[in-house]
Amino acid sequence: MGLAPPLLVAWFYFMLGLNGTMAQTAAAAADSKPSEVNIGALFTFNSIIGRAAMPAIEQAVADVNRDSTILAGITLNVIKQDTNCSGFVGTVEALQLMEKNVIAVVGPQSSGIGHVISHVVNELHVPLVSFAATDPTLSPLEYPYFIRATHSDAFQMNAVADLVEHFGWREVTAIFFDDDYGRGGITALGDALAKKRSKIGYKASFPPHADSTMINNLLVQVNLMESRVYVVHVNPDSGLNVFSLAKDLGMMAAGYVWIATDWLSSKLDSISGVDSSTLSLVEGVIMLRQHTIQPDPRKRFLISYGRYAYDSIWLTARAIDQFLNSGGTINFTDDRNLHDEKGSTLRLSTLKVFTGGEQLLRQLLVTNFTGLTGRIEFDSDRNLVEPAYDILNVGGTGSQLIGYWSNYSRLSVVAPEILYKQQQNFSNDGTQKLYAVVWPGQITTQPRGWVFPNNGKPLRIGVPNKVSFKEFITNNSDPDNLSGFCIDVFNAAIKQLPYPVPCKFILIGDGSKNPNYDEIVRMVARNELDAVVGDMAIVRNRTRLVDFTQPYAESGLVIVTRVREESSSAWAFMKPFTAEMWCVTGAFFLVVGAVVWILEHRLNPEFRGKPRRQIATMFWFSFSTMFFAHRENTVSTLGRFVLIVWMFVVLIITSSYTASLTSILTVQQLSSGITGLDSLLATSEPIGYQEGKFSRNYMIEDLNIAESRLVPLNSPEQYAKALELGPKGGGVAAIVDEVLYIDVFLSTYCQFRIVGQEFTKNGWGFVIPKAQVSRAFQRDSPLAVDMSTAILSLSEDGELQKIHDKWLSHGGCAYGGSDIEANRLSLSSFWGLFLICGTVCGLALVLFCIKLCYQYARYRSTEVEIIKEETSATNHRNLGRLKSFKHLIQFADMKEEELELTIKKNLSDKQLKGSFPSDGGHSLSPA
């Protein structure tokens, strides 16, 4: 379909009733559209990507020119220039391309050339649409006219980092070309790994045109490193040389892990019918490939970068179409900054600035369509949306798809285009999973990812040259003949490892005093030592510098002080019970005495008499039950029941009192002015500590103890001497040290003891919140993980306890260190007995009151009938008397025997009076 003649367009607008001015404007716009548009294509023709891009670009141009909906009537012409993988040649070719008035350039494929050419297009305002320059440092802030029509390596390196995290590795070795493409990608990999708490342990770089000898030497050096996880980010044209040389060196065997970026898939996809010899070079390798939707059947021969080249042409054509339709014109102006010096043959003056470049750039960034690679749309950072990669595992017959990665769902076995249609609440069945992998050496067991470095150098193991506590480290001034608890545990753990670990012990310290343990840790951080074996506590400031293995012994801080025998007190008999216990026991004696008196008073003559005598009897009975010496007998059923329960309570209380008093009077009692941490802080007396250990810094920084109070000590003998002298004799009042050392100290010096509780500080210890004895390894070392596993195995099979018993189990002193407070009996031990006794007493009183009320009702009913026979005035007076409280008390004080006689007498009188007839309201008296 051709362009409409200008007169026809004008006539069309005139027929619609538009004015002549609009018709002229439309005619001018139609007349301004060119019949041909030139764009450039910069890439290396003779390269894997170039050989795929060439037919893709040509086919895309043909498809655009056949499509009547795009650039209708305008022929899209592509001028191709070969950059020959050279920044200099690429620059010259770009300048030559600019002389041909191109309005956009597709390419280049090389990130290095992209950096150079971007300066040219920035100056001439010509958009540069690259289908293969993946270097993340090609930033739109620095290169505003650069558009990446493929995915940045930043996304690919995030996929690699997710793979490393998925398999649980912490460190990788990067093998890459030392150019813009390689450096930019590996920098992005380091950033991505850091977010996953992993890192690049070693960067092995070599020039793009390195020969086999240089690559071989580099791989030999890489093979001496600890990591066995290799990420290869090289050029597809020569990258297979790396694997060929690695196989010759035995680096494609079991235990190695190789991850290749999308260069390898481009290489293999470009080979028609890959032979077995080529596949054998990369067998077991995990590689990435840019994920694209299924292409048109006519274009299946294209590799992924070929598809992106095809879509780049369509992207450019659509943007130019929108640019022209919106009134844009293709005009060029001279650049005043570009001119030829006298005698120069560079022809810089022929370079023109595209005046519509900025407008075309905006059209490129807002273009949105679906191409062979999927959705073509740019986000705010000028990255293509929905980045995704296929994850492939190379086998003997080809590559197998083991999963996908996308910026949306991360690792998954579900295709990204399916997950992009869902909300971000993926099922656990489809995300963060991969299918099984066959690793190098045709093994299915996941490699550990690291080995002990095969560089012939043993681990430099620092050992504190201690002066004291030889049970932990016995050095004998010979690093090759070390022993002790810490050394034996380390050697036993080393034997548990499935690989040999050569070690060389290095004594730290001069042997005259204990070395500073914090300084030893800093030696590991400075790489002066590889590890430390000894009584090394895990504390907060050390975990910032090094990692620790699983703790193998607990050792929190305690206080030890001098003790003296306490003389017996005149009031020692009061000590078995607490004050609360004494009060409650005395109260129950009174309560039980009162209850028994109430229950026995109406029946038992021994509980009757004058008030003074009854009170004396009640008190005597109460307290005589303590010795089971009461003389009064109980005759009531309720009284006997209460007494039986109370005698049982008294039996238990007296037995417990006797046992506690015996313990207090016969066991040696120890006392000290310092009873715990609070009393230690409240004094101003000197405190001893083990020189070189962390207790000094802890007391200064965390407990705010003045440094002038702290006295360094080196041995158990110095501990004993300082405590014996005491603060007044030039010694110390107490010593603060870890409980493991104090246990060893107290096994020999029995006149001292631990006071208070073991105390710690939040943040102490890396595994559990206590100060722990362990080994320090360089940060992030995988050996620390294996050593931790070995220590757990030693603990589970009992070997760790055997080593502990061998060195640290001594016959302790038989000092009677029982605390008086611990032997005192409190109410909490007997409240159950008192509750039972109180319940029985209450129940007995309730039953007694019920019986009393019943008897009172009988008595009142008989007495009222007789009183009715008396005179009216007398009746009122007697009824009032019966209803008074005093009368009720008198009734309760009445003996039950007298009460029964009174009731019987009243009943007899009633019967006797009833035998005479009434006469006029007067009764007759018997003769």
PDB file of N, CA and C in Angstrom, residues 485-565:
ATOM      1  N   PHE A 485      42.505 -31.470  77.467  1.00  0.00           N
ATOM      2  CA  PHE A 485      41.097 -31.641  77.105  1.00  0.00           C
ATOM      3  C   PHE A 485      40.792 -31.029  75.740  1.00  0.00           C
ATOM      4  N   CYS A 486      41.192 -29.780  75.504  1.00  0.00           N
ATOM      5  CA  CYS A 486      40.875 -29.096  74.251  1.00  0.00           C
ATOM      6  C   CYS A 486      41.553 -29.771  73.060  1.00  0.00           C
ATOM      7  N   ILE A 487      42.797 -30.160  73.244  1.00  0.00           N
ATOM      8  CA  ILE A 487      43.536 -30.790  72.148  1.00  0.00           C
ATOM      9  C   ILE A 487      42.935 -32.138  71.797  1.00  0.00           C
ATOM     10  N   ASP A 488      42.571 -32.911  72.796  1.00  0.00           N
ATOM     11  CA  ASP A 488      41.996 -34.239  72.529  1.00  0.00           C
ATOM     12  C   ASP A 488      40.656 -34.136  71.809  1.00  0.00           C
ATOM     13  N   VAL A 489      39.836 -33.158  72.190  1.00  0.00           N
ATOM     14  CA  VAL A 489      38.553 -32.993  71.506  1.00  0.00           C
ATOM     15  C   VAL A 489      38.785 -32.601  70.041  1.00  0.00           C
ATOM     16  N   PHE A 490      39.731 -31.707  69.808  1.00  0.00           N
ATOM     17  CA  PHE A 490      40.023 -31.289  68.431  1.00  0.00           C
ATOM     18  C   PHE A 490      40.509 -32.460  67.584  1.00  0.00           C
ATOM     19  N   ASN A 491      41.442 -33.235  68.127  1.00  0.00           N
ATOM     20  CA  ASN A 491      41.971 -34.371  67.374  1.00  0.00           C
ATOM     21  C   ASN A 491      40.887 -35.412  67.101  1.00  0.00           C
ATOM     22  N   ALA A 492      39.998 -35.629  68.068  1.00  0.00           N
ATOM     23  CA  ALA A 492      38.913 -36.590  67.851  1.00  0.00           C
ATOM     24  C   ALA A 492      37.951 -36.097  66.780  1.00  0.00           C
ATOM     25  N   ALA A 493      37.691 -34.776  66.746  1.00  0.00           N
ATOM     26  CA  ALA A 493      36.796 -34.231  65.720  1.00  0.00           C
ATOM     27  C   ALA A 493      37.434 -34.308  64.340  1.00  0.00           C
ATOM     28  N   ILE A 494      38.735 -34.052  64.261  1.00  0.00           N
ATOM     29  CA  ILE A 494      39.429 -34.136  62.973  1.00  0.00           C
ATOM     30  C   ILE A 494      39.325 -35.550  62.403  1.00  0.00           C
ATOM     31  N   LYS A 495      39.407 -36.548  63.265  1.00  0.00           N
ATOM     32  CA  LYS A 495      39.306 -37.933  62.800  1.00  0.00           C
ATOM     33  C   LYS A 495      37.921 -38.262  62.260  1.00  0.00           C
ATOM     34  N   GLN A 496      36.904 -37.484  62.664  1.00  0.00           N
ATOM     35  CA  GLN A 496      35.536 -37.722  62.200  1.00  0.00           C
ATOM     36  C   GLN A 496      35.319 -37.212  60.777  1.00  0.00           C
ATOM     37  N   LEU A 497      36.183 -36.325  60.293  1.00  0.00           N
ATOM     38  CA  LEU A 497      35.991 -35.730  58.965  1.00  0.00           C
ATOM     39  C   LEU A 497      36.253 -36.754  57.876  1.00  0.00           C
ATOM     40  N   PRO A 498      35.502 -36.688  56.780  1.00  0.00           N
ATOM     41  CA  PRO A 498      35.668 -37.670  55.701  1.00  0.00           C
ATOM     42  C   PRO A 498      36.834 -37.361  54.767  1.00  0.00           C
ATOM     43  N   TYR A 499      37.705 -36.423  55.146  1.00  0.00           N
ATOM     44  CA  TYR A 499      38.840 -36.054  54.311  1.00  0.00           C
ATOM     45  C   TYR A 499      39.979 -35.661  55.244  1.00  0.00           C
ATOM     46  N   PRO A 500      41.212 -35.830  54.781  1.00  0.00           N
ATOM     47  CA  PRO A 500      42.351 -35.493  55.640  1.00  0.00           C
ATOM     48  C   PRO A 500      42.520 -33.988  55.768  1.00  0.00           C
ATOM     49  N   VAL A 501      42.875 -33.558  56.963  1.00  0.00           N
ATOM     50  CA  VAL A 501      43.130 -32.139  57.221  1.00  0.00           C
ATOM     51  C   VAL A 501      44.496 -32.023  57.896  1.00  0.00           C
ATOM     52  N   PRO A 502      45.543 -31.691  57.142  1.00  0.00           N
ATOM     53  CA  PRO A 502      46.863 -31.519  57.763  1.00  0.00           C
ATOM     54  C   PRO A 502      46.878 -30.278  58.645  1.00  0.00           C
ATOM     55  N   CYS A 503      47.414 -30.409  59.830  1.00  0.00           N
ATOM     56  CA  CYS A 503      47.417 -29.306  60.792  1.00  0.00           C
ATOM     57  C   CYS A 503      48.830 -29.097  61.327  1.00  0.00           C
ATOM     58  N   LYS A 504      49.098 -27.873  61.657  1.00  0.00           N
ATOM     59  CA  LYS A 504      50.356 -27.511  62.293  1.00  0.00           C
ATOM     60  C   LYS A 504      50.034 -26.595  63.466  1.00  0.00           C
ATOM     61  N   PHE A 505      50.343 -27.089  64.682  1.00  0.00           N
ATOM     62  CA  PHE A 505      50.051 -26.312  65.878  1.00  0.00           C
ATOM     63  C   PHE A 505      51.149 -25.260  66.089  1.00  0.00           C
ATOM     64  N   ILE A 506      50.706 -24.061  66.431  1.00  0.00           N
ATOM     65  CA  ILE A 506      51.612 -22.944  66.682  1.00  0.00           C
ATOM     66  C   ILE A 506      51.288 -22.383  68.060  1.00  0.00           C
ATOM     67  N   LEU A 507      52.244 -22.462  68.992  1.00  0.00           N
ATOM     68  CA  LEU A 507      52.032 -21.937  70.329  1.00  0.00           C
ATOM     69  C   LEU A 507      52.049 -20.414  70.313  1.00  0.00           C
ATOM     70  N   ILE A 508      51.051 -19.820  70.934  1.00  0.00           N
ATOM     71  CA  ILE A 508      50.934 -18.357  71.007  1.00  0.00           C
ATOM     72  C   ILE A 508      51.177 -17.939  72.455  1.00  0.00           C
ATOM     73  N   GLY A 509      52.204 -17.162  72.689  1.00  0.00           N
ATOM     74  CA  GLY A 509      52.538 -16.706  74.034  1.00  0.00           C
ATOM     75  C   GLY A 509      53.965 -17.084  74.398  1.00  0.00           C
ATOM     76  N   ASP A 510      54.509 -16.374  75.397  1.00  0.00           N
ATOM     77  CA  ASP A 510      55.905 -16.604  75.785  1.00  0.00           C
ATOM     78  C   ASP A 510      56.057 -17.644  76.876  1.00  0.00           C
ATOM     79  N   GLY A 511      54.944 -18.140  77.422  1.00  0.00           N
ATOM     80  CA  GLY A 511      55.033 -19.172  78.444  1.00  0.00           C
ATOM     81  C   GLY A 511      55.186 -18.658  79.849  1.00  0.00           C
ATOM     82  N   SER A 512      55.398 -17.351  80.018  1.00  0.00           N
ATOM     83  CA  SER A 512      55.541 -16.787  81.357  1.00  0.00           C
ATOM     84  C   SER A 512      54.217 -16.278  81.917  1.00  0.00           C
ATOM     85  N   LYS A 513      53.314 -15.955  81.022  1.00  0.00           N
ATOM     86  CA  LYS A 513      51.978 -15.538  81.425  1.00  0.00           C
ATOM     87  C   LYS A 513      51.003 -15.908  80.307  1.00  0.00           C
ATOM     88  N   ASN A 514      49.732 -15.953  80.643  1.00  0.00           N
ATOM     89  CA  ASN A 514      48.732 -16.340  79.653  1.00  0.00           C
ATOM     90  C   ASN A 514      48.636 -15.283  78.553  1.00  0.00           C
ATOM     91  N   PRO A 515      48.545 -15.702  77.279  1.00  0.00           N
ATOM     92  CA  PRO A 515      48.410 -14.733  76.191  1.00  0.00           C
ATOM     93  C   PRO A 515      47.023 -14.099  76.193  1.00  0.00           C
ATOM     94  N   ASN A 516      46.896 -13.000  75.479  1.00  0.00           N
ATOM     95  CA  ASN A 516      45.606 -12.313  75.338  1.00  0.00           C
ATOM     96  C   ASN A 516      44.768 -13.038  74.289  1.00  0.00           C
ATOM     97  N   TYR A 517      43.620 -13.581  74.717  1.00  0.00           N
ATOM     98  CA  TYR A 517      42.811 -14.387  73.814  1.00  0.00           C
ATOM     99  C   TYR A 517      42.160 -13.547  72.716  1.00  0.00           C
ATOM    100  N   ASP A 518      41.812 -12.303  73.014  1.00  0.00           N
ATOM    101  CA  ASP A 518      41.229 -11.441  71.977  1.00  0.00           C
ATOM    102  C   ASP A 518      42.235 -11.177  70.868  1.00  0.00           C
ATOM    103  N   GLU A 519      43.494 -11.052  71.229  1.00  0.00           N
ATOM    104  CA  GLU A 519      44.527 -10.827  70.216  1.00  0.00           C
ATOM    105  C   GLU A 519      44.713 -12.071  69.344  1.00  0.00           C
ATOM    106  N   ILE A 520      44.550 -13.251  69.937  1.00  0.00           N
ATOM    107  CA  ILE A 520      44.645 -14.479  69.142  1.00  0.00           C
ATOM    108  C   ILE A 520      43.525 -14.527  68.114  1.00  0.00           C
ATOM    109  N   VAL A 521      42.321 -14.107  68.522  1.00  0.00           N
ATOM    110  CA  VAL A 521      41.197 -14.072  67.581  1.00  0.00           C
ATOM    111  C   VAL A 521      41.486 -13.089  66.456  1.00  0.00           C
ATOM    112  N   ARG A 522      42.068 -11.959  66.787  1.00  0.00           N
ATOM    113  CA  ARG A 522      42.395 -10.982  65.748  1.00  0.00           C
ATOM    114  C   ARG A 522      43.457 -11.515  64.784  1.00  0.00           C
ATOM    115  N   MET A 523      44.312 -12.401  65.254  1.00  0.00           N
ATOM    116  CA  MET A 523      45.297 -13.025  64.367  1.00  0.00           C
ATOM    117  C   MET A 523      44.614 -13.892  63.319  1.00  0.00           C
ATOM    118  N   VAL A 524      43.519 -14.546  63.695  1.00  0.00           N
ATOM    119  CA  VAL A 524      42.745 -15.321  62.721  1.00  0.00           C
ATOM    120  C   VAL A 524      42.093 -14.379  61.721  1.00  0.00           C
ATOM    121  N   ALA A 525      41.535 -13.281  62.213  1.00  0.00           N
ATOM    122  CA  ALA A 525      40.891 -12.318  61.319  1.00  0.00           C
ATOM    123  C   ALA A 525      41.888 -11.694  60.354  1.00  0.00           C
ATOM    124  N   ARG A 526      43.146 -11.548  60.799  1.00  0.00           N
ATOM    125  CA  ARG A 526      44.170 -10.973  59.921  1.00  0.00           C
ATOM    126  C   ARG A 526      44.836 -12.017  59.031  1.00  0.00           C
ATOM    127  N   ASN A 527      44.333 -13.242  59.084  1.00  0.00           N
ATOM    128  CA  ASN A 527      44.847 -14.342  58.263  1.00  0.00           C
ATOM    129  C   ASN A 527      46.267 -14.739  58.663  1.00  0.00           C
ATOM    130  N   GLU A 528      46.671 -14.424  59.878  1.00  0.00           N
ATOM    131  CA  GLU A 528      47.952 -14.888  60.384  1.00  0.00           C
ATOM    132  C   GLU A 528      47.834 -16.314  60.911  1.00  0.00           C
ATOM    133  N   LEU A 529      46.625 -16.718  61.250  1.00  0.00           N
ATOM    134  CA  LEU A 529      46.322 -18.083  61.667  1.00  0.00           C
ATOM    135  C   LEU A 529      45.084 -18.544  60.908  1.00  0.00           C
ATOM    136  N   ASP A 530      44.986 -19.855  60.697  1.00  0.00           N
ATOM    137  CA  ASP A 530      43.799 -20.401  60.047  1.00  0.00           C
ATOM    138  C   ASP A 530      42.728 -20.803  61.051  1.00  0.00           C
ATOM    139  N   ALA A 531      43.145 -21.125  62.270  1.00  0.00           N
ATOM    140  CA  ALA A 531      42.198 -21.560  63.287  1.00  0.00           C
ATOM    141  C   ALA A 531      42.860 -21.433  64.646  1.00  0.00           C
ATOM    142  N   VAL A 532      42.046 -21.549  65.697  1.00  0.00           N
ATOM    143  CA  VAL A 532      42.544 -21.528  67.068  1.00  0.00           C
ATOM    144  C   VAL A 532      41.926 -22.698  67.815  1.00  0.00           C
ATOM    145  N   VAL A 533      42.756 -23.466  68.501  1.00  0.00           N
ATOM    146  CA  VAL A 533      42.284 -24.571  69.326  1.00  0.00           C
ATOM    147  C   VAL A 533      42.667 -24.258  70.763  1.00  0.00           C
ATOM    148  N   GLY A 534      41.704 -24.286  71.639  1.00  0.00           N
ATOM    149  CA  GLY A 534      41.977 -24.001  73.041  1.00  0.00           C
ATOM    150  C   GLY A 534      40.713 -23.652  73.782  1.00  0.00           C
ATOM    151  N   ASP A 535      40.884 -23.146  74.966  1.00  0.00           N
ATOM    152  CA  ASP A 535      39.770 -22.767  75.822  1.00  0.00           C
ATOM    153  C   ASP A 535      39.269 -21.386  75.403  1.00  0.00           C
ATOM    154  N   MET A 536      38.729 -21.314  74.179  1.00  0.00           N
ATOM    155  CA  MET A 536      38.332 -20.045  73.563  1.00  0.00           C
ATOM    156  C   MET A 536      36.828 -19.840  73.751  1.00  0.00           C
ATOM    157  N   ALA A 537      36.463 -18.866  74.567  1.00  0.00           N
ATOM    158  CA  ALA A 537      35.048 -18.608  74.840  1.00  0.00           C
ATOM    159  C   ALA A 537      34.414 -17.819  73.692  1.00  0.00           C
ATOM    160  N   ILE A 538      33.173 -18.164  73.384  1.00  0.00           N
ATOM    161  CA  ILE A 538      32.416 -17.437  72.355  1.00  0.00           C
ATOM    162  C   ILE A 538      31.756 -16.237  73.012  1.00  0.00           C
ATOM    163  N   VAL A 539      32.267 -15.075  72.707  1.00  0.00           N
ATOM    164  CA  VAL A 539      31.688 -13.843  73.258  1.00  0.00           C
ATOM    165  C   VAL A 539      31.395 -12.885  72.115  1.00  0.00           C
ATOM    166  N   ARG A 540      30.648 -11.859  72.450  1.00  0.00           N
ATOM    167  CA  ARG A 540      30.067 -10.981  71.447  1.00  0.00           C
ATOM    168  C   ARG A 540      31.095 -10.354  70.517  1.00  0.00           C
ATOM    169  N   ASN A 541      32.145  -9.773  71.060  1.00  0.00           N
ATOM    170  CA  ASN A 541      33.093  -9.051  70.213  1.00  0.00           C
ATOM    171  C   ASN A 541      33.886  -9.990  69.311  1.00  0.00           C
ATOM    172  N   ARG A 542      34.007 -11.255  69.680  1.00  0.00           N
ATOM    173  CA  ARG A 542      34.768 -12.193  68.853  1.00  0.00           C
ATOM    174  C   ARG A 542      33.953 -12.704  67.672  1.00  0.00           C
ATOM    175  N   THR A 543      32.648 -12.842  67.853  1.00  0.00           N
ATOM    176  CA  THR A 543      31.826 -13.338  66.748  1.00  0.00           C
ATOM    177  C   THR A 543      31.746 -12.348  65.607  1.00  0.00           C
ATOM    178  N   ARG A 544      32.123 -11.098  65.852  1.00  0.00           N
ATOM    179  CA  ARG A 544      32.149 -10.122  64.761  1.00  0.00           C
ATOM    180  C   ARG A 544      33.337 -10.340  63.830  1.00  0.00           C
ATOM    181  N   LEU A 545      34.347 -11.054  64.321  1.00  0.00           N
ATOM    182  CA  LEU A 545      35.572 -11.228  63.554  1.00  0.00           C
ATOM    183  C   LEU A 545      35.711 -12.617  62.955  1.00  0.00           C
ATOM    184  N   VAL A 546      35.266 -13.635  63.666  1.00  0.00           N
ATOM    185  CA  VAL A 546      35.474 -15.010  63.230  1.00  0.00           C
ATOM    186  C   VAL A 546      34.202 -15.809  63.440  1.00  0.00           C
ATOM    187  N   ASP A 547      34.155 -17.003  62.874  1.00  0.00           N
ATOM    188  CA  ASP A 547      33.081 -17.946  63.123  1.00  0.00           C
ATOM    189  C   ASP A 547      33.544 -18.968  64.151  1.00  0.00           C
ATOM    190  N   PHE A 548      32.601 -19.568  64.828  1.00  0.00           N
ATOM    191  CA  PHE A 548      32.913 -20.595  65.810  1.00  0.00           C
ATOM    192  C   PHE A 548      32.216 -21.894  65.434  1.00  0.00           C
ATOM    193  N   THR A 549      32.813 -22.984  65.835  1.00  0.00           N
ATOM    194  CA  THR A 549      32.165 -24.270  65.641  1.00  0.00           C
ATOM    195  C   THR A 549      31.108 -24.478  66.717  1.00  0.00           C
ATOM    196  N   GLN A 550      30.446 -25.605  66.626  1.00  0.00           N
ATOM    197  CA  GLN A 550      29.508 -25.999  67.674  1.00  0.00           C
ATOM    198  C   GLN A 550      30.240 -26.067  69.016  1.00  0.00           C
ATOM    199  N   PRO A 551      29.752 -25.404  70.073  1.00  0.00           N
ATOM    200  CA  PRO A 551      30.439 -25.466  71.375  1.00  0.00           C
ATOM    201  C   PRO A 551      30.520 -26.907  71.880  1.00  0.00           C
ATOM    202  N   TYR A 552      31.631 -27.217  72.526  1.00  0.00           N
ATOM    203  CA  TYR A 552      31.786 -28.560  73.071  1.00  0.00           C
ATOM    204  C   TYR A 552      31.850 -28.573  74.591  1.00  0.00           C
ATOM    205  N   ALA A 553      31.777 -27.421  75.253  1.00  0.00           N
ATOM    206  CA  ALA A 553      31.764 -27.360  76.711  1.00  0.00           C
ATOM    207  C   ALA A 553      31.148 -26.041  77.150  1.00  0.00           C
ATOM    208  N   GLU A 554      30.327 -26.097  78.175  1.00  0.00           N
ATOM    209  CA  GLU A 554      29.702 -24.896  78.715  1.00  0.00           C
ATOM    210  C   GLU A 554      30.576 -24.333  79.830  1.00  0.00           C
ATOM    211  N   SER A 555      30.676 -23.018  79.880  1.00  0.00           N
ATOM    212  CA  SER A 555      31.539 -22.419  80.895  1.00  0.00           C
ATOM    213  C   SER A 555      31.140 -20.972  81.145  1.00  0.00           C
ATOM    214  N   GLY A 556      30.105 -20.765  81.948  1.00  0.00           N
ATOM    215  CA  GLY A 556      29.696 -19.412  82.286  1.00  0.00           C
ATOM    216  C   GLY A 556      30.518 -18.861  83.441  1.00  0.00           C
ATOM    217  N   LEU A 557      30.436 -17.581  83.648  1.00  0.00           N
ATOM    218  CA  LEU A 557      31.201 -16.921  84.705  1.00  0.00           C
ATOM    219  C   LEU A 557      30.569 -17.168  86.073  1.00  0.00           C
ATOM    220  N   VAL A 558      31.429 -17.401  87.082  1.00  0.00           N
ATOM    221  CA  VAL A 558      30.983 -17.571  88.468  1.00  0.00           C
ATOM    222  C   VAL A 558      31.921 -16.787  89.381  1.00  0.00           C
ATOM    223  N   ILE A 559      31.520 -16.673  90.635  1.00  0.00           N
ATOM    224  CA  ILE A 559      32.315 -15.969  91.646  1.00  0.00           C
ATOM    225  C   ILE A 559      32.768 -16.988  92.688  1.00  0.00           C
ATOM    226  N   VAL A 560      34.047 -17.006  92.992  1.00  0.00           N
ATOM    227  CA  VAL A 560      34.587 -17.869  94.044  1.00  0.00           C
ATOM    228  C   VAL A 560      35.241 -16.988  95.102  1.00  0.00           C
ATOM    229  N   THR A 561      35.056 -17.334  96.357  1.00  0.00           N
ATOM    230  CA  THR A 561      35.581 -16.505  97.441  1.00  0.00           C
ATOM    231  C   THR A 561      36.004 -17.385  98.605  1.00  0.00           C
ATOM    232  N   ARG A 562      36.685 -16.769  99.545  1.00  0.00           N
ATOM    233  CA  ARG A 562      37.127 -17.489 100.739  1.00  0.00           C
ATOM    234  C   ARG A 562      35.942 -17.660 101.683  1.00  0.00           C
ATOM    235  N   VAL A 563      35.926 -18.796 102.382  1.00  0.00           N
ATOM    236  CA  VAL A 563      34.849 -19.060 103.332  1.00  0.00           C
ATOM    237  C   VAL A 563      35.460 -19.399 104.678  1.00  0.00           C
ATOM    238  N   ARG A 564      34.708 -19.220 105.728  1.00  0.00           N
ATOM    239  CA  ARG A 564      35.170 -19.548 107.079  1.00  0.00           C
ATOM    240  C   ARG A 564      34.044 -20.243 107.813  1.00  0.00           C
ATOM    241  N   GLU A 565      34.416 -21.036 108.824  1.00  0.00           N
ATOM    242  CA  GLU A 565      33.407 -21.768 109.593  1.00  0.00           C
ATOM    243  C   GLU A 565      32.630 -20.790 110.455  1.00  0.00           C
TER     244      GLU A 565
END
